[in-house]
CSV table of C-alpha atoms in Angstrom, one decimal:
chain,number,residue,atom,x,y,z
A,25,MET,CA,-142.0,207.1,168.5
A,26,THR,CA,-141.0,206.4,172.1
A,27,THR,CA,-142.2,208.5,175.0
A,28,HIS,CA,-139.5,210.6,176.7
A,29,PRO,CA,-139.1,210.5,180.5
A,30,ALA,CA,-141.5,212.6,182.6
A,31,VAL,CA,-138.6,214.2,184.4
A,32,PRO,CA,-136.8,216.6,182.1
A,33,ALA,CA,-133.5,216.2,183.9
A,34,ASP,CA,-133.5,212.5,182.9
A,35,LEU,CA,-133.0,213.6,179.3
A,36,VAL,CA,-129.5,214.8,180.0
A,37,GLN,CA,-126.5,212.4,180.1
A,38,GLU,CA,-122.8,213.2,180.2
A,39,ASP,CA,-122.3,212.7,176.5
A,40,ARG,CA,-125.7,213.5,175.0
A,41,VAL,CA,-129.0,215.3,175.5
A,42,ALA,CA,-132.4,214.3,174.1
A,43,GLY,CA,-133.7,216.3,171.2
A,44,HIS,CA,-136.9,216.9,173.2
A,45,LEU,CA,-135.0,219.6,175.0
A,46,TYR,CA,-135.3,221.7,171.9
A,47,THR,CA,-138.9,220.9,171.0
A,48,ASP,CA,-141.1,220.1,174.0
A,49,PRO,CA,-143.1,223.2,175.1
A,50,LYS,CA,-143.6,221.7,178.6
A,51,ILE,CA,-139.9,221.5,179.1
A,52,PHE,CA,-139.6,225.1,177.9
A,53,GLU,CA,-142.2,226.3,180.4
A,54,ARG,CA,-140.3,224.5,183.2
A,55,GLU,CA,-137.1,226.1,182.1
A,56,LEU,CA,-138.6,229.6,182.5
A,57,ASP,CA,-139.8,228.7,186.0
A,58,ARG,CA,-136.8,226.7,187.2
A,59,ILE,CA,-133.9,228.6,185.5
A,60,PHE,CA,-134.9,232.0,184.3
A,61,GLU,CA,-136.9,232.9,187.4
A,62,ASN,CA,-134.5,231.3,189.9
A,63,THR,CA,-131.0,232.4,189.0
A,64,TRP,CA,-129.1,235.6,188.1
A,65,ILE,CA,-130.1,237.1,184.7
A,66,TRP,CA,-128.0,239.7,183.0
A,67,VAL,CA,-129.9,242.9,182.4
A,68,ALA,CA,-127.5,245.8,181.8
A,69,HIS,CA,-124.0,247.2,181.7
A,70,ASP,CA,-123.0,250.1,183.9
A,71,SER,CA,-122.3,252.3,180.9
A,72,GLU,CA,-125.9,252.1,179.8
A,73,LEU,CA,-126.9,253.8,183.1
A,74,PRO,CA,-124.3,256.6,183.3
A,75,LYS,CA,-126.1,258.9,185.7
A,76,PRO,CA,-129.1,259.3,188.0
A,77,GLY,CA,-132.3,259.2,185.9
A,78,SER,CA,-130.8,256.8,183.3
A,79,PHE,CA,-132.8,253.7,182.4
A,80,LYS,CA,-133.2,250.8,180.0
A,81,THR,CA,-135.8,248.1,179.5
A,82,ALA,CA,-134.9,244.5,179.5
A,83,PHE,CA,-136.4,241.0,180.4
A,84,VAL,CA,-135.9,238.5,183.1
A,85,GLY,CA,-137.2,235.4,181.4
A,86,ARG,CA,-140.6,236.5,180.2
A,87,HIS,CA,-140.9,239.3,182.7
A,88,PRO,CA,-140.4,242.8,181.3
A,89,VAL,CA,-138.3,245.0,183.6
A,90,VAL,CA,-137.0,248.6,183.8
A,91,VAL,CA,-133.4,248.9,185.0
A,92,THR,CA,-132.8,252.4,186.5
A,93,ARG,CA,-130.2,254.4,188.3
A,94,ASP,CA,-132.1,256.3,191.0
A,95,ARG,CA,-131.4,259.7,192.5
A,96,LYS,CA,-128.9,258.2,195.0
A,97,GLY,CA,-127.0,256.4,192.2
A,98,THR,CA,-128.4,252.9,193.2
A,99,VAL,CA,-129.1,250.6,190.2
A,100,ARG,CA,-132.6,249.0,190.6
A,101,THR,CA,-134.5,246.5,188.5
A,102,LEU,CA,-138.3,247.2,188.5
A,103,LEU,CA,-141.0,245.0,187.1
A,104,ASN,CA,-142.4,246.9,184.2
A,105,ARG,CA,-146.0,246.6,185.4
A,106,CYS,CA,-148.2,249.3,186.9
A,107,ARG,CA,-149.6,248.2,190.3
A,108,HIS,CA,-153.1,249.5,189.4
A,109,ARG,CA,-154.3,247.6,186.3
A,110,GLY,CA,-151.1,246.0,185.0
A,111,ALA,CA,-150.1,248.2,182.1
A,112,SER,CA,-146.4,248.6,181.3
A,113,VAL,CA,-145.0,251.9,182.6
A,114,CYS,CA,-142.1,252.3,180.1
A,115,GLU,CA,-141.9,251.3,176.4
A,116,LYS,CA,-138.6,253.0,175.4
A,117,LYS,CA,-135.5,250.9,175.0
A,118,GLN,CA,-133.3,253.4,176.8
A,119,GLY,CA,-133.2,257.0,178.0
A,120,GLU,CA,-133.4,259.4,180.9
A,121,ALA,CA,-136.4,260.2,183.0
A,122,ASN,CA,-137.5,261.7,186.3
A,123,GLY,CA,-139.8,258.7,186.9
A,124,PHE,CA,-142.4,256.6,185.1
A,125,THR,CA,-146.1,257.2,184.6
A,126,CYS,CA,-148.6,254.6,183.5
A,127,PRO,CA,-150.4,255.8,180.3
A,128,TYR,CA,-153.7,254.2,181.3
A,129,HIS,CA,-154.6,256.0,184.5
A,130,ALA,CA,-151.5,258.1,185.1
A,131,TRP,CA,-150.3,256.4,188.3
A,132,SER,CA,-146.7,257.8,188.6
A,133,TYR,CA,-143.6,256.2,190.1
A,134,GLY,CA,-140.2,257.4,191.1
A,135,LEU,CA,-136.9,256.0,189.8
A,136,ASP,CA,-136.8,253.8,192.9
A,137,GLY,CA,-140.2,252.4,192.1
A,138,ARG,CA,-142.1,254.2,194.9
A,139,LEU,CA,-145.7,255.3,194.0
A,140,ARG,CA,-145.6,259.1,193.9
A,141,GLY,CA,-149.0,260.1,192.6
A,142,ILE,CA,-152.5,259.0,191.9
A,143,PRO,CA,-154.9,261.2,189.8
A,144,TYR,CA,-158.2,262.1,191.5
A,145,PRO,CA,-157.1,260.5,194.8
A,146,ASP,CA,-160.3,261.1,196.6
A,147,GLY,CA,-161.7,257.8,195.4
A,148,TYR,CA,-158.8,256.0,197.2
A,149,GLU,CA,-159.1,257.6,200.6
A,150,GLY,CA,-159.0,254.8,203.2
A,151,VAL,CA,-158.4,252.3,200.4
A,152,VAL,CA,-154.9,252.8,199.1
A,153,ASP,CA,-151.7,253.6,201.0
A,154,LYS,CA,-149.2,254.6,198.4
A,155,LYS,CA,-146.3,253.0,200.3
A,156,ASP,CA,-147.9,249.6,199.7
A,157,PHE,CA,-148.1,250.0,196.0
A,158,ALA,CA,-144.5,250.5,194.7
A,159,LEU,CA,-143.4,248.8,191.5
A,160,LYS,CA,-142.2,245.4,192.3
A,161,SER,CA,-138.4,245.5,192.8
A,162,LEU,CA,-136.1,242.6,191.9
A,163,ARG,CA,-133.0,241.7,193.8
A,164,THR,CA,-130.1,243.4,191.8
A,165,GLU,CA,-126.4,243.0,192.1
A,166,SER,CA,-123.4,243.8,189.9
A,167,TYR,CA,-119.9,242.6,189.2
A,168,GLY,CA,-117.3,244.2,186.9
A,169,GLY,CA,-119.8,246.6,185.4
A,170,LEU,CA,-122.3,243.8,184.7
A,171,VAL,CA,-125.7,244.2,186.2
A,172,PHE,CA,-127.8,241.1,187.0
A,173,ALA,CA,-131.3,240.7,188.5
A,174,THR,CA,-133.2,237.7,189.9
A,175,MET,CA,-136.8,236.9,190.8
A,176,ASN,CA,-135.5,234.7,193.6
A,177,ASP,CA,-134.5,236.7,196.7
A,178,GLY,CA,-133.1,233.6,198.5
A,179,ILE,CA,-130.4,232.5,196.1
A,180,GLU,CA,-126.6,232.8,196.6
A,181,THR,CA,-124.9,236.1,196.0
A,182,LEU,CA,-124.0,237.1,192.4
A,183,GLU,CA,-120.2,236.8,193.2
A,184,ASP,CA,-120.7,233.2,194.5
A,185,PHE,CA,-122.8,232.4,191.4
A,186,LEU,CA,-120.1,233.7,189.0
A,187,ALA,CA,-117.4,231.8,190.9
A,188,ASP,CA,-114.3,231.3,188.8
A,189,ALA,CA,-115.9,233.2,185.9
A,190,ARG,CA,-115.0,236.4,187.7
A,191,MET,CA,-111.3,236.2,186.7
A,192,TRP,CA,-112.4,236.0,183.1
A,193,ILE,CA,-114.8,238.9,183.5
A,194,ASP,CA,-112.0,241.0,184.9
A,195,ARG,CA,-109.8,240.1,181.9
A,196,PHE,CA,-112.6,240.8,179.4
A,197,MET,CA,-113.0,244.3,180.8
A,198,LYS,CA,-109.3,245.0,180.0
A,199,GLN,CA,-110.2,245.4,176.3
A,200,GLY,CA,-110.7,249.1,176.9
A,201,GLY,CA,-106.9,249.3,176.5
A,202,GLY,CA,-106.4,251.2,179.8
A,203,PHE,CA,-109.8,252.9,179.6
A,204,PRO,CA,-113.2,251.8,181.0
A,205,VAL,CA,-115.4,249.7,178.7
A,206,LYS,CA,-118.6,251.2,177.4
A,207,VAL,CA,-121.5,250.2,175.2
A,208,LEU,CA,-121.2,251.7,171.7
A,209,GLY,CA,-124.4,250.3,170.2
A,210,LYS,CA,-126.5,247.2,169.7
A,211,HIS,CA,-128.6,245.3,167.2
A,212,ARG,CA,-131.4,242.7,167.7
A,213,PHE,CA,-132.6,239.8,165.8
A,214,LYS,CA,-134.4,236.5,166.3
A,215,PHE,CA,-134.0,232.9,165.2
A,216,HIS,CA,-136.5,230.1,164.9
A,217,GLY,CA,-134.9,227.8,167.4
A,218,ASN,CA,-134.5,226.9,171.1
A,219,TRP,CA,-132.4,229.2,173.3
A,220,LYS,CA,-130.0,226.4,174.3
A,221,ILE,CA,-128.9,226.0,170.7
A,222,GLN,CA,-127.4,229.5,170.9
A,223,LEU,CA,-126.1,228.9,174.4
A,224,GLU,CA,-124.1,226.0,173.0
A,225,ASN,CA,-122.7,228.0,170.1
A,226,THR,CA,-120.5,230.5,172.1
A,227,THR,CA,-118.0,227.9,173.2
A,228,ASP,CA,-118.3,225.7,170.1
A,229,GLY,CA,-114.9,226.1,168.4
A,230,TYR,CA,-115.6,223.1,166.2
A,231,HIS,CA,-118.0,224.9,163.9
A,232,PHE,CA,-115.9,228.0,163.3
A,233,PRO,CA,-113.9,227.2,160.1
A,234,ILE,CA,-116.9,225.4,158.6
A,235,VAL,CA,-119.7,227.9,159.3
A,236,HIS,CA,-117.5,231.0,159.0
A,237,ARG,CA,-115.6,230.2,155.8
A,238,SER,CA,-116.9,233.3,154.1
A,239,TRP,CA,-115.7,235.5,157.0
A,240,MET,CA,-112.3,233.9,157.1
A,241,ALA,CA,-112.0,234.6,153.3
A,242,SER,CA,-113.0,238.2,153.8
A,243,VAL,CA,-110.4,239.3,156.3
A,244,ASP,CA,-106.7,240.1,156.0
A,245,ALA,CA,-104.2,237.3,156.4
A,246,GLU,CA,-103.1,238.4,159.8
A,247,THR,CA,-106.6,238.2,161.3
A,248,ALA,CA,-107.2,234.9,159.6
A,249,ASP,CA,-104.0,233.5,161.0
A,250,MET,CA,-104.9,234.8,164.5
A,251,MET,CA,-108.2,232.8,164.3
A,252,SER,CA,-106.6,229.6,163.0
A,253,PHE,CA,-106.9,227.7,166.3
A,254,MET,CA,-108.3,224.3,165.2
A,255,THR,CA,-105.1,222.3,165.6
A,256,ASP,CA,-103.3,224.5,168.2
A,257,PRO,CA,-102.9,222.5,171.4
A,258,GLU,CA,-102.6,225.7,173.5
A,259,CYS,CA,-106.2,226.6,172.6
A,260,THR,CA,-108.5,225.2,175.3
A,261,THR,CA,-112.0,225.3,176.7
A,262,HIS,CA,-112.6,225.3,180.5
A,263,ASP,CA,-115.6,224.4,182.6
A,264,LEU,CA,-115.7,227.2,185.2
A,265,GLY,CA,-118.5,225.8,187.3
A,266,ASN,CA,-122.2,226.8,187.7
A,267,GLY,CA,-122.7,226.3,184.0
A,268,HIS,CA,-120.1,228.9,183.0
A,269,SER,CA,-117.3,228.1,180.5
A,270,VAL,CA,-114.6,229.9,178.6
A,271,MET,CA,-113.1,229.1,175.1
A,272,GLN,CA,-109.6,230.4,174.5
A,273,MET,CA,-109.1,230.9,170.8
A,274,VAL,CA,-106.1,233.3,171.0
A,275,PRO,CA,-104.4,232.4,174.3
A,276,GLU,CA,-101.8,235.2,173.9
A,277,HIS,CA,-104.7,237.7,174.1
A,278,SER,CA,-106.4,236.1,177.1
A,279,ASP,CA,-104.9,238.6,179.4
A,280,LEU,CA,-104.2,241.8,177.5
A,281,ASP,CA,-102.0,243.1,180.3
A,282,ALA,CA,-99.5,240.2,179.6
A,283,ASP,CA,-97.5,241.8,176.8
A,284,ASP,CA,-93.8,241.2,176.4
A,285,GLY,CA,-93.6,243.7,173.6
A,286,THR,CA,-92.6,241.2,170.9
A,287,GLU,CA,-96.0,241.0,169.1
A,288,GLU,CA,-96.2,243.2,166.1
A,289,LEU,CA,-99.3,245.3,165.7
A,290,GLN,CA,-101.4,244.5,162.7
A,291,GLU,CA,-100.6,246.6,159.7
A,292,ARG,CA,-104.3,247.2,159.0
A,293,PHE,CA,-104.4,249.4,162.1
A,294,SER,CA,-101.4,251.6,161.1
A,295,HIS,CA,-103.8,254.5,160.4
A,296,ILE,CA,-105.1,254.2,164.0
A,297,VAL,CA,-101.6,254.4,165.3
A,298,ALA,CA,-100.9,257.5,163.3
A,299,ALA,CA,-104.2,259.2,164.4
A,300,LEU,CA,-103.5,258.5,168.1
A,301,ARG,CA,-100.0,259.8,167.8
A,302,ALA,CA,-101.3,262.9,166.2
A,303,GLN,CA,-103.6,263.3,169.2
A,304,GLY,CA,-100.6,263.2,171.5
A,305,MET,CA,-101.0,259.7,172.9
A,306,ASP,CA,-97.8,257.9,174.0
A,307,ASP,CA,-96.7,254.7,172.3
A,308,ALA,CA,-97.4,252.4,175.3
A,309,SER,CA,-101.0,253.6,175.5
A,310,ILE,CA,-101.4,253.3,171.8
A,311,ARG,CA,-100.1,249.7,171.9
A,312,LYS,CA,-102.6,248.8,174.6
A,313,LEU,CA,-105.6,250.1,172.6
A,314,VAL,CA,-104.5,248.6,169.3
A,315,ARG,CA,-103.7,245.1,170.8
A,316,ALA,CA,-107.3,245.2,172.2
A,317,MET,CA,-108.9,246.1,168.9
A,318,HIS,CA,-110.3,242.6,168.3
A,319,GLY,CA,-111.3,242.3,172.0
A,320,THR,CA,-110.0,239.5,174.1
A,321,GLY,CA,-108.8,236.2,172.9
A,322,PHE,CA,-111.7,234.2,174.4
A,323,ASN,CA,-115.4,233.7,174.5
A,324,LEU,CA,-116.9,233.6,178.0
A,325,ASN,CA,-120.3,231.9,178.5
A,326,LEU,CA,-122.3,233.0,181.6
A,327,PHE,CA,-125.2,230.6,182.2
A,328,PRO,CA,-127.9,231.1,181.2
A,329,ASN,CA,-128.3,234.2,179.1
A,330,VAL,CA,-125.2,236.3,178.4
A,331,SER,CA,-121.9,235.7,176.5
A,332,MET,CA,-118.9,237.9,176.6
A,333,SER,CA,-117.7,237.0,173.1
A,334,SER,CA,-114.2,238.4,172.3
A,335,ALA,CA,-115.3,242.0,171.8
A,336,PHE,CA,-119.1,242.1,172.4
A,337,PHE,CA,-121.9,240.9,174.6
A,338,ARG,CA,-124.4,238.4,173.2
A,339,VAL,CA,-127.7,238.4,175.2
A,340,LEU,CA,-130.3,235.8,174.6
A,341,ARG,CA,-134.0,235.9,175.6
A,342,PRO,CA,-136.2,232.8,175.3
A,343,VAL,CA,-139.6,233.6,173.8
A,344,ALA,CA,-141.0,230.2,172.9
A,345,VAL,CA,-139.7,226.7,172.6
A,346,ASP,CA,-138.7,227.4,169.0
A,347,GLU,CA,-138.0,231.2,169.1
A,348,THR,CA,-135.2,233.1,170.7
A,349,HIS,CA,-134.4,236.8,170.6
A,350,ILE,CA,-130.7,237.9,170.5
A,351,GLU,CA,-129.1,241.2,171.2
A,352,HIS,CA,-125.6,241.9,170.1
A,353,VAL,CA,-123.9,244.7,172.1
A,354,ALA,CA,-120.9,246.4,170.6
A,355,LEU,CA,-118.2,247.6,173.1
A,356,GLY,CA,-115.5,250.2,173.0
A,357,ALA,CA,-113.4,252.3,175.2
A,358,ASP,CA,-114.6,255.3,177.2
A,359,GLY,CA,-111.9,258.0,176.8
A,360,GLY,CA,-113.6,260.5,179.1
A,361,GLU,CA,-113.3,264.2,178.4
A,362,GLU,CA,-109.5,264.2,178.0
A,363,TRP,CA,-109.2,261.4,175.4
A,364,ALA,CA,-112.7,261.4,173.9
A,365,GLU,CA,-111.6,262.5,170.4
A,366,ALA,CA,-108.6,260.2,170.3
A,367,VAL,CA,-110.5,257.1,171.5
A,368,ASP,CA,-113.4,257.8,169.1
A,369,VAL,CA,-111.0,256.9,166.3
A,370,VAL,CA,-110.5,253.5,167.9
A,371,ASN,CA,-114.2,253.0,168.6
A,372,ARG,CA,-115.2,253.7,165.0
A,373,GLU,CA,-112.8,251.0,163.9
A,374,ARG,CA,-114.2,248.6,166.5
A,375,LEU,CA,-117.7,249.2,165.2
A,376,ARG,CA,-116.6,248.4,161.7
A,377,ILE,CA,-115.0,245.2,162.9
A,378,HIS,CA,-118.2,244.4,164.8
A,379,GLU,CA,-120.4,245.1,161.8
A,380,HIS,CA,-118.2,242.9,159.6
A,381,PHE,CA,-118.9,239.8,161.7
A,382,GLN,CA,-121.8,240.4,164.0
A,383,GLY,CA,-123.9,242.9,162.0
A,384,PRO,CA,-127.1,242.1,160.1
A,385,PHE,CA,-125.1,242.3,156.8
A,386,GLY,CA,-122.0,240.8,158.3
A,387,PHE,CA,-120.2,237.6,157.4
A,388,GLY,CA,-120.7,235.8,160.7
A,389,THR,CA,-124.1,236.2,162.4
A,390,PRO,CA,-126.2,235.3,159.4
A,391,ASP,CA,-124.4,232.1,159.0
A,392,ASP,CA,-124.7,231.3,162.7
A,393,ALA,CA,-128.4,232.0,162.6
A,394,GLU,CA,-129.0,229.8,159.6
A,395,GLY,CA,-127.2,227.0,161.4
A,396,TRP,CA,-129.3,227.5,164.6
A,397,ASP,CA,-132.5,227.4,162.5
A,398,ARG,CA,-131.5,224.2,160.8
A,399,VAL,CA,-130.7,222.5,164.1
A,400,GLN,CA,-134.3,223.3,165.2
A,401,ARG,CA,-135.8,222.0,162.0
A,402,GLY,CA,-133.7,218.9,161.9
A,403,THR,CA,-134.3,218.0,165.6
A,404,ALA,CA,-138.0,218.3,165.1
A,405,ALA,CA,-137.8,215.5,162.5
A,406,ASP,CA,-137.2,213.0,165.4
A,407,PRO,CA,-136.8,214.4,168.9
A,408,ASP,CA,-136.1,211.0,170.2
A,409,LEU,CA,-132.7,210.9,168.6
A,410,PRO,CA,-130.0,212.4,170.9
A,411,ILE,CA,-128.0,215.6,170.5
A,412,MET,CA,-124.4,214.5,170.9
A,413,ILE,CA,-122.1,216.6,173.2
A,414,ASN,CA,-119.3,214.0,173.5
A,415,ARG,CA,-116.5,215.6,171.5
A,416,GLY,CA,-113.3,215.6,173.5
A,417,LEU,CA,-114.8,213.7,176.4
A,418,ALA,CA,-112.0,211.1,176.4
A,419,ARG,CA,-109.3,213.7,176.4
A,420,GLU,CA,-110.8,216.0,179.0
A,421,LYS,CA,-108.4,216.7,181.9
A,422,THR,CA,-108.4,218.8,185.1
A,423,SER,CA,-106.4,222.0,185.0
A,424,PRO,CA,-104.3,223.2,188.0
A,425,GLU,CA,-107.2,225.5,188.8
A,426,GLY,CA,-109.5,222.5,189.1
A,427,TRP,CA,-111.4,223.1,185.9
A,428,LYS,CA,-112.4,220.4,183.5
A,429,THR,CA,-110.4,221.3,180.4
A,430,SER,CA,-110.1,220.1,176.8
A,431,HIS,CA,-109.3,221.4,173.4
A,432,VAL,CA,-110.9,224.5,172.0
A,433,THR,CA,-112.9,222.4,169.5
A,434,ASP,CA,-114.3,220.1,172.2
A,435,GLU,CA,-117.7,220.3,173.8
A,436,THR,CA,-116.6,220.9,177.4
A,437,GLY,CA,-118.5,224.1,177.5
A,438,MET,CA,-121.8,222.5,176.4
A,439,ARG,CA,-121.4,219.7,179.0
A,440,ALA,CA,-120.8,222.4,181.7
A,441,ALA,CA,-124.1,224.2,180.7
A,442,TYR,CA,-126.1,221.0,180.6
A,443,ALA,CA,-124.8,219.9,184.0
A,444,LYS,CA,-126.1,223.1,185.5
A,445,TRP,CA,-129.3,222.8,183.5
A,446,LYS,CA,-129.8,219.3,184.9
A,447,GLN,CA,-129.2,220.5,188.5
A,448,MET,CA,-131.7,223.3,188.2
A,449,MET,CA,-134.4,221.2,186.4
A,450,SER,CA,-134.2,218.3,188.9
A,451,ASP,CA,-136.8,218.0,191.7
A,452,ASP,CA,-134.1,217.2,194.2
């Protein structure tokens, strides 16, 4: 066995990366420090924090956090660690609260993180000033309903970091069919592999008809035809900068507002059309909702931890060099009070579509996870052998927007992510 270079960034070349990137615990620890503690990490969607007092727990790298909407409506990300003896102050996944109280010694904190109370305070007279012991607050910014946090107060703004991905975020949020997008539910699982294996997968069109044969065989002909993109020259992948990329599988659904009225609605949704008409919805609004039933026609990868994949969020959390936790977040439309009953019909159907592919008993996610596990096992056999990311390199071109672009089956998205990885892992 050869010894791999001491500098992890030397393991990345334009057309390949070393297998050690999946297997070396030292590289993994450096990734947590250089990447997950130094850039913007997705922690929530606005709909998960609908009103003051709403909260959810999440992670920024290995750091547990509580994301809250305080009394003034400001979204905050607080380190989930009591300032006294270090216990977590919240263990619930999501809910509503007036504040957070440590279960060990009952130090209590407001939704904004301020220390509100200490039991038996006489022992702290002249020792503790409560204003100095608030929960640690992370810099938090949002775009398009997506909430991000960072451990690094000095980095660029979130909008600058997202760069050209912002246009695609805007498009993704149109899948509400004229209504705001909201979280419908989520499920979590883990796979025994490195986090970058999953990061690569979201803009890997090459694997789709191979890994997902069972899903393709299980859906109606119209859906299968919609996802038959392997030889379509109009289906492309773009490098959007800063490690972000987008894979267009159904170009005609990339912007759901672009509708010339000629596309026929899928027959499988005729019962949805009938139900919405019975609720008094006009045909134009019905068409927008039904065209968006499968989500958008693209997968958007936001480096390093969240993907906006057609109709759902996929959030990754690195736990160990060979263990990654995944959360799949199902999305739907928020009909508000006026259209809640009508839109609920749509959302139930969207959940069934989500379960059919992404769910734990679905036809897609289990096959993906098996593939990710096998990549990890195979790479461990000889980490000195490279992982190839060269598909489509010779036919990659620059789009009018300035994006590196190639076919939907090419590995342009992977090369984009590893270019950012190399930049962040380099000493210079």
